[in-house]
PDB file of C-alpha atoms in Angstrom:
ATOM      1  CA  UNK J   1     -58.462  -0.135  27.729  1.00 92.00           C
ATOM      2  CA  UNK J   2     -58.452  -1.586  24.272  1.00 93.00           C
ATOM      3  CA  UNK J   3     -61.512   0.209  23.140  1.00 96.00           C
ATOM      4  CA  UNK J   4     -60.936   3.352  24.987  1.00 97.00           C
ATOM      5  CA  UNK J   5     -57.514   3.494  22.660  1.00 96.00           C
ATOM      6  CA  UNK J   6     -59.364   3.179  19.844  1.00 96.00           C
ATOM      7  CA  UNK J   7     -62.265   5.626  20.500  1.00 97.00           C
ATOM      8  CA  UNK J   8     -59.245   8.294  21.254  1.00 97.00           C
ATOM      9  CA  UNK J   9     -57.662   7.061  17.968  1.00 96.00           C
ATOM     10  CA  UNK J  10     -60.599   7.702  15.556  1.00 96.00           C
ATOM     11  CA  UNK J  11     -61.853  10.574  18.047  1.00 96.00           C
ATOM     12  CA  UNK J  12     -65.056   9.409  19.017  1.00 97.00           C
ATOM     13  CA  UNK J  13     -63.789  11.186  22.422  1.00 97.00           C
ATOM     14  CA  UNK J  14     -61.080  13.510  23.508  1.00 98.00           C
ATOM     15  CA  UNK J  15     -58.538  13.047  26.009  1.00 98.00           C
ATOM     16  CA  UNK J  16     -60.131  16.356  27.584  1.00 98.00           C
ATOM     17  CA  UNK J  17     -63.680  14.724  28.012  1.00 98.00           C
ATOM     18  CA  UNK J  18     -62.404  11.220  29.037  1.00 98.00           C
ATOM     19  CA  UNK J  19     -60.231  13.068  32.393  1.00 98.00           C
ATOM     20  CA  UNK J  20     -63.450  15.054  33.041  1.00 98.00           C
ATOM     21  CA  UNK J  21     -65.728  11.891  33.038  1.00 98.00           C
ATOM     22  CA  UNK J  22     -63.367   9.996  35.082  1.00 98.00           C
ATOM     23  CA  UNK J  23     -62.964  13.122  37.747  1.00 98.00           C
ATOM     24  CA  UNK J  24     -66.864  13.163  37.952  1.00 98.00           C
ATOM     25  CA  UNK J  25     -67.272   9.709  38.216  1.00 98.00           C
ATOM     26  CA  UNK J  26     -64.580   9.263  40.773  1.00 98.00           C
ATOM     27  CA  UNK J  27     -66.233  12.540  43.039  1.00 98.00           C
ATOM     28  CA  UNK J  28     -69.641  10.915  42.862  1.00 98.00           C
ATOM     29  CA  UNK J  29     -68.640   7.180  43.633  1.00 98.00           C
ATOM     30  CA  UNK J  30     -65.534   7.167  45.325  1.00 98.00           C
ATOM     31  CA  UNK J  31     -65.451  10.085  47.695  1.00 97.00           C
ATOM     32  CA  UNK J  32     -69.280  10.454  47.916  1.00 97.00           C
ATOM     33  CA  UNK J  33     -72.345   8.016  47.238  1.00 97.00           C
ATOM     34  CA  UNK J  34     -71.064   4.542  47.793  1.00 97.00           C
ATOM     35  CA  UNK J  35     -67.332   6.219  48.930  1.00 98.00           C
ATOM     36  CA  UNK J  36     -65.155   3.147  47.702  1.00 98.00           C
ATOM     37  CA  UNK J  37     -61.659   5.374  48.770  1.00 98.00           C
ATOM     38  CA  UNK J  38     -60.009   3.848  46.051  1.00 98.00           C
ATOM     39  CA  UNK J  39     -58.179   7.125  45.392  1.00 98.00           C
ATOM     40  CA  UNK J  40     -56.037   9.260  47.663  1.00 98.00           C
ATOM     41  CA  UNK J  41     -55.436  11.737  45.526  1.00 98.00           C
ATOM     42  CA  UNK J  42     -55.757  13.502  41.663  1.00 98.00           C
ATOM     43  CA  UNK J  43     -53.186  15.099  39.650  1.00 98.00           C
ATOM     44  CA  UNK J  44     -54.411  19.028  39.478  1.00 98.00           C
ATOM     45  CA  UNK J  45     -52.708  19.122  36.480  1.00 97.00           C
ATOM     46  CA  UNK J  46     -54.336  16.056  34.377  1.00 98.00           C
ATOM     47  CA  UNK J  47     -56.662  18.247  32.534  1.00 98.00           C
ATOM     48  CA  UNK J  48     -54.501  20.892  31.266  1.00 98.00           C
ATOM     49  CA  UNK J  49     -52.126  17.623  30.098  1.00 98.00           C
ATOM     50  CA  UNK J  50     -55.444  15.949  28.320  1.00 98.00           C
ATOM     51  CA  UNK J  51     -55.999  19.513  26.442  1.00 98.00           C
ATOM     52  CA  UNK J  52     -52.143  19.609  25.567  1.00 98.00           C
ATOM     53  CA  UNK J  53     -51.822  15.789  24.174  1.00 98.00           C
ATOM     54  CA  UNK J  54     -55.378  16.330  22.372  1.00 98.00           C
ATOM     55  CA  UNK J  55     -53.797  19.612  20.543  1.00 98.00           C
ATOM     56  CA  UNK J  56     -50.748  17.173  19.855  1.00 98.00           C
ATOM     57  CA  UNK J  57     -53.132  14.405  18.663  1.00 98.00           C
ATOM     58  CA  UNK J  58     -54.730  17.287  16.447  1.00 97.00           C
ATOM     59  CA  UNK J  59     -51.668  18.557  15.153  1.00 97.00           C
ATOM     60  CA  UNK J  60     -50.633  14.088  13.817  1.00 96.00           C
ATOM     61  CA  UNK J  61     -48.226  14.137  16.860  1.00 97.00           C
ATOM     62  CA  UNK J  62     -48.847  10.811  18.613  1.00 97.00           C
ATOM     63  CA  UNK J  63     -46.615   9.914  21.427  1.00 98.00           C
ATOM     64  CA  UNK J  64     -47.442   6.396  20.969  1.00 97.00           C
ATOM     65  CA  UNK J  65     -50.402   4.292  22.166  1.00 96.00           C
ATOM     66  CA  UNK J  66     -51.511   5.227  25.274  1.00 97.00           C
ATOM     67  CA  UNK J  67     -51.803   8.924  24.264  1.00 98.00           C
ATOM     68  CA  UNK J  68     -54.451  10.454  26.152  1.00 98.00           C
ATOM     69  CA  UNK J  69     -54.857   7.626  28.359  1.00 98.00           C
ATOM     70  CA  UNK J  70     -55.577   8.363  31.909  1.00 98.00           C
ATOM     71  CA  UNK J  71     -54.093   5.948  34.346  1.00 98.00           C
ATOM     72  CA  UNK J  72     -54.104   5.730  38.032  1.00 98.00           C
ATOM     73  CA  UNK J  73     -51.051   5.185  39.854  1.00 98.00           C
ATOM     74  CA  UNK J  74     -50.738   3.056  43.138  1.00 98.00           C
ATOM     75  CA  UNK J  75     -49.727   5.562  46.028  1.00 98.00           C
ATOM     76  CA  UNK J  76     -45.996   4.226  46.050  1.00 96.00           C
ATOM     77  CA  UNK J  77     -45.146   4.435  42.640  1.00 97.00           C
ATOM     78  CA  UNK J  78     -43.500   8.324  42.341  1.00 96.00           C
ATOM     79  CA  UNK J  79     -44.479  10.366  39.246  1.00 97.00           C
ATOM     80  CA  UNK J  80     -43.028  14.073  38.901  1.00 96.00           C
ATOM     81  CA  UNK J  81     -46.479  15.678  38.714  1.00 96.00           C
ATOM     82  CA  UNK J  82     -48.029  18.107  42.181  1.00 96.00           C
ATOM     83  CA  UNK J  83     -48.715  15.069  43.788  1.00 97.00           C
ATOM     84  CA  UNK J  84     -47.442  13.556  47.007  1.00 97.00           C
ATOM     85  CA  UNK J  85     -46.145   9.523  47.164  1.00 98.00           C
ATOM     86  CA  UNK J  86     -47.050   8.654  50.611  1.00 98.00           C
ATOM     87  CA  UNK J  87     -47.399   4.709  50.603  1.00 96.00           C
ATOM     88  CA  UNK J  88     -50.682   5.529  52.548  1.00 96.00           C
ATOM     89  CA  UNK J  89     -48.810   7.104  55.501  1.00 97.00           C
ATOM     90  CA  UNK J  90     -49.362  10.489  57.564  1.00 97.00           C
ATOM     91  CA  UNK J  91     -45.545  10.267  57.477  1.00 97.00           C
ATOM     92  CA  UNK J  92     -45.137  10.767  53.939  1.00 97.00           C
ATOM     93  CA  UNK J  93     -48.182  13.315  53.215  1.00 97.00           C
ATOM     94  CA  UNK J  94     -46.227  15.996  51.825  1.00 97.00           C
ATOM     95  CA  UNK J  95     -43.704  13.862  50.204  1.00 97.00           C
ATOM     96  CA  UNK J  96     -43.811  15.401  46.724  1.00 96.00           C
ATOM     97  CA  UNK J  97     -40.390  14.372  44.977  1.00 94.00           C
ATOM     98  CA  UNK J  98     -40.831  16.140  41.614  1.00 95.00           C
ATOM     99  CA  UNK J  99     -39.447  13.207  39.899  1.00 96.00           C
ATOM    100  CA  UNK J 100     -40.991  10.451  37.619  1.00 97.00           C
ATOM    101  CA  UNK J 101     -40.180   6.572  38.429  1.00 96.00           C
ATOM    102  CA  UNK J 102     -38.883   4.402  35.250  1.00 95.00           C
ATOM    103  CA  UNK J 103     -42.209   2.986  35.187  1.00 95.00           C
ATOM    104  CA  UNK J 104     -44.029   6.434  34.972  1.00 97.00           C
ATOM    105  CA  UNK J 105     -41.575   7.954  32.626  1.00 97.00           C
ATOM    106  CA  UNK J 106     -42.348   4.833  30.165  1.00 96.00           C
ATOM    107  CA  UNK J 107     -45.874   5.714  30.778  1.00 97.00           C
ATOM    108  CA  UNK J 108     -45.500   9.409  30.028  1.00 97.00           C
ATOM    109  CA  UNK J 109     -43.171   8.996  26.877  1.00 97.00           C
ATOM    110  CA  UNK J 110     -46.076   7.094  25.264  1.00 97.00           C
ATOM    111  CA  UNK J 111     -48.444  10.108  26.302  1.00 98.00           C
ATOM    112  CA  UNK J 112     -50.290   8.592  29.322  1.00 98.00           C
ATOM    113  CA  UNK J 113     -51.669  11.179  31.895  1.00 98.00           C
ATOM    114  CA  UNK J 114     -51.280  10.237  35.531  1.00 98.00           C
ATOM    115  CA  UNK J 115     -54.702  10.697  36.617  1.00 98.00           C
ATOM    116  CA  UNK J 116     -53.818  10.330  40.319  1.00 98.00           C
ATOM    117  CA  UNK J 117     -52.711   7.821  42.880  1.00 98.00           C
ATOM    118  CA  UNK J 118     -54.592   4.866  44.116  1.00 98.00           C
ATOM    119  CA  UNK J 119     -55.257   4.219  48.010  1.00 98.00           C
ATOM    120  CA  UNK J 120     -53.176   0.753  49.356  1.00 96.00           C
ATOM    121  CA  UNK J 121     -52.722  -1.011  52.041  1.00 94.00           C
ATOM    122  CA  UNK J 122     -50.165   1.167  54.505  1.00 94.00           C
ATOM    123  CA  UNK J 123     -46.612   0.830  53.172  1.00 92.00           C
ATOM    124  CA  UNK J 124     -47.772  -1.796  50.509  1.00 87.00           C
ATOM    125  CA  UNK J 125     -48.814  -4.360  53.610  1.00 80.00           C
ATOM    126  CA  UNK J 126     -45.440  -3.791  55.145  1.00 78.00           C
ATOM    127  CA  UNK J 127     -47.187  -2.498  58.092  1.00 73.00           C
ATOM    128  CA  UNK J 128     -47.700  -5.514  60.371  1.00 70.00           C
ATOM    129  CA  UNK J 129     -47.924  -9.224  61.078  1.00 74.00           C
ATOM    130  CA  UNK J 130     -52.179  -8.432  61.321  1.00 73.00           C
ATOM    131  CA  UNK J 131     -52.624  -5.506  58.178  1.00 75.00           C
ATOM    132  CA  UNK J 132     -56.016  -5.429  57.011  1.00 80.00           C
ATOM    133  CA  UNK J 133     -56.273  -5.297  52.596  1.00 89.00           C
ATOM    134  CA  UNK J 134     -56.816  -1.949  51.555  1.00 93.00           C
ATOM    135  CA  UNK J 135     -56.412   0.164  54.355  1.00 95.00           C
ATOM    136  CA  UNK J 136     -54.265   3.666  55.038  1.00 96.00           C
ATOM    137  CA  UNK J 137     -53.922   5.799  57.576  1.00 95.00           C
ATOM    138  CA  UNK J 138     -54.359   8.472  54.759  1.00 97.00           C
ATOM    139  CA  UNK J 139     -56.947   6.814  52.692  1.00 97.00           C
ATOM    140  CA  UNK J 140     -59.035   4.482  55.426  1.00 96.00           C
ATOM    141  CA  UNK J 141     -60.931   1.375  53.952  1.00 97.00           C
ATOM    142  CA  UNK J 142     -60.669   0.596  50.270  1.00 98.00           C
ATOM    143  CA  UNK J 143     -64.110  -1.220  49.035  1.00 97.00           C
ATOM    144  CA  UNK J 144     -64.852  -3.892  46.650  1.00 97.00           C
ATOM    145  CA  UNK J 145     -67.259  -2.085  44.367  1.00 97.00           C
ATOM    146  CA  UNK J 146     -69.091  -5.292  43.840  1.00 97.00           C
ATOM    147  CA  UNK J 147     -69.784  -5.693  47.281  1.00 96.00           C
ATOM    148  CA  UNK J 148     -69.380  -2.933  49.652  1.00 96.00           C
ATOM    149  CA  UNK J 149     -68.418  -5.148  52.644  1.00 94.00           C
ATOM    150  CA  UNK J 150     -65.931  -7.790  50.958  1.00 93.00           C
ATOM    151  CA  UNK J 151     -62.581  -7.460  50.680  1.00 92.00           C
ATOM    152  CA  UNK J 152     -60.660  -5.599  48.297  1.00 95.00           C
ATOM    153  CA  UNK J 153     -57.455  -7.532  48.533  1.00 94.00           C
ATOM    154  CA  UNK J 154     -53.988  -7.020  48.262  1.00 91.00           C
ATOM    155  CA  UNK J 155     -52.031  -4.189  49.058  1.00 93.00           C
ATOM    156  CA  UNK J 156     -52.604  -2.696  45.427  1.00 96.00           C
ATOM    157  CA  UNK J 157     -56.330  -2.943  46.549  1.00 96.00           C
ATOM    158  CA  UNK J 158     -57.020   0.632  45.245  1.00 97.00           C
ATOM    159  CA  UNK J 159     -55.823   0.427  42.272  1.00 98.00           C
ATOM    160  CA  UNK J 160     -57.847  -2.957  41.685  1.00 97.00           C
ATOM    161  CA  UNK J 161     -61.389  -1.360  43.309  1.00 98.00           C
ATOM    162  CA  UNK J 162     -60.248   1.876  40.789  1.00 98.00           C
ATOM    163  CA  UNK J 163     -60.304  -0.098  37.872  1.00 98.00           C
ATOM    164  CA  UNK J 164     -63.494  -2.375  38.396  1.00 98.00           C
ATOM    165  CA  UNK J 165     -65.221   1.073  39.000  1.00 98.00           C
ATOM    166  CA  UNK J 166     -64.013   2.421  36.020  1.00 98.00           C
ATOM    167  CA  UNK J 167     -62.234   5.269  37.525  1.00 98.00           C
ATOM    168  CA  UNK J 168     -59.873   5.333  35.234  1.00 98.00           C
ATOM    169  CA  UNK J 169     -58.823   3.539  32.111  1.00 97.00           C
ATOM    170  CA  UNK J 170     -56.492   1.423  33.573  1.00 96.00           C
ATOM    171  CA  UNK J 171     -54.445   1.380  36.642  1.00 97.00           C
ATOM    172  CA  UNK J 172     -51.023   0.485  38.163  1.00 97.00           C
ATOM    173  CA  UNK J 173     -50.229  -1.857  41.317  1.00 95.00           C
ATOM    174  CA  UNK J 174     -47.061  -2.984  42.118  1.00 93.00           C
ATOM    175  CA  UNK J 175     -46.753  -7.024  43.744  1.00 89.00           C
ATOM    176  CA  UNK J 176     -44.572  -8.458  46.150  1.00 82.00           C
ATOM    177  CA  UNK J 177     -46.898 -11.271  47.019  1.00 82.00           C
ATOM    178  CA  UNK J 178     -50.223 -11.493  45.555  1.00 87.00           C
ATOM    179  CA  UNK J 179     -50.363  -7.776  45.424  1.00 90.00           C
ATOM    180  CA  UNK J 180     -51.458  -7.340  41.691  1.00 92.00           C
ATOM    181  CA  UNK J 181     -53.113 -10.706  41.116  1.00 93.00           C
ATOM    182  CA  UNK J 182     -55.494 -10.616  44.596  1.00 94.00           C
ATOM    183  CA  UNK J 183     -57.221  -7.757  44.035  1.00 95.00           C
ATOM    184  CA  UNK J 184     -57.859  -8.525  40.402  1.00 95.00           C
ATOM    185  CA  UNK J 185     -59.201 -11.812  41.375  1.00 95.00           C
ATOM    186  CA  UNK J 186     -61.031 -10.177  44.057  1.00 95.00           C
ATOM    187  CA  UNK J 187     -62.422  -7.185  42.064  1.00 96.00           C
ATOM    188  CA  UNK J 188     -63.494  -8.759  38.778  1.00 96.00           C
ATOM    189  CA  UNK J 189     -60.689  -7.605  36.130  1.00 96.00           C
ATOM    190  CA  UNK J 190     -57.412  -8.598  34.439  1.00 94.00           C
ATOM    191  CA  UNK J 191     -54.390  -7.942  36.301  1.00 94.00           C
ATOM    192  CA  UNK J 192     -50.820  -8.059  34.284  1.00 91.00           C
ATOM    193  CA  UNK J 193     -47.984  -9.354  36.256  1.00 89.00           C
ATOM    194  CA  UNK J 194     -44.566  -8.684  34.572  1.00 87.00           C
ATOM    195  CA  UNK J 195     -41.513 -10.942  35.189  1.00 89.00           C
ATOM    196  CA  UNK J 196     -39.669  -9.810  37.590  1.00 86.00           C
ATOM    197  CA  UNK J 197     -36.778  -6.830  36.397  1.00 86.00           C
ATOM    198  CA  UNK J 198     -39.025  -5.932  32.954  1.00 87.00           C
ATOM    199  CA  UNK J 199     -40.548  -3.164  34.948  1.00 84.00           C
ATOM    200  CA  UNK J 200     -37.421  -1.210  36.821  1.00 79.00           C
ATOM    201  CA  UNK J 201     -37.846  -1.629  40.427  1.00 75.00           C
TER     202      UNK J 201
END
């Protein structure tokens, strides 16, 4: 994340080619090829945003460091962009609120693009006293990119597999118990756990 920033900062790459890449990579590896399902579904607007903030960047208007970015949500986290928050479920599938979460609108107001939203375990593990990591009715198995057959972990598995992929340039999870730092663990990268009430819940 660190050295994407940078190359975006001395434009070594534009915001433009960095959502392309990622939409590539993420059509090749996670819904084709090795077909992690790490990602339910991408904002149809992301590249029209990385063209906008890249004009902005052009023009010496930075929002603030994470202009450009492209981050992956977790699939219960609600952003205002054409994109449904479903928690994983058939029963939310069209559930597209047209609002941002507090989390998302801090994201936005320092020029992040919501890339899309990450596959979980059914209503974030919430599902059952026997829940398997990493799996939705909408999104089936998430996969440990390391190792097809291990398990992802925690209920912010997608966002975890997402991120060791390099699907996007970083992701967001959201933890109850073990739901941020599991799949991190599990997946090979470094998972941020905020004290509880930093973040608005």
């Amino acid at each position: 994340l660190p050295e994407i920033m940078t190359a975006l900062e001395q434009g070594d790459i534009s915001s433009q080619a960095l959502v392309s890449a990622y939409i590539e990579r993420i059509e090749n590896i996670d819904r084709k090829g090795p077909k992690l399902q790490s990602v339910l579904a991408l904002n149809p607007n992301a590249l029209a945003q990385a063209v906008a903030l890249d004009a902005q960047r052009a023009n010496g208007n930075i929002l603030g460091p994470l202009h450009g970015v492209p981050i992956l949500l977790k699939d219960n986290i609600e952003s205002k962009d054409d994109v449904a928050t479903t928690a994983g479920a058939l029963a939310l599938k069209d559930n597209i609120t047209g609002r941002d979460s507090p989390l998302v609108a801090g994201l936005r107001e320092q020029g992040a693009i919501i890339l899309g939203k990450t596959n979980l375990s059914q209503w974030a593990n919430f599902r059952s006293e026997g829940s398997m990591s990493g799996w939705s009715a909408l999104g089936g198995q998430v996969r440990n990119p390391h190792m097809l057959d291990r398990n992802p972990c925690g209920s912010s598995s997608g966002s975890g597999a997402a991120t060791a992929a390099s699907l996007a340039a970083a992701s967001v999870g959201t933890e109850t118990n073990g739901s941020v730092i599991c799949p991190s663990n599990a997946n090979g990268i470094v998972g941020f756990k905020p004290t509880v009430g930093v973040v608005p819940q």
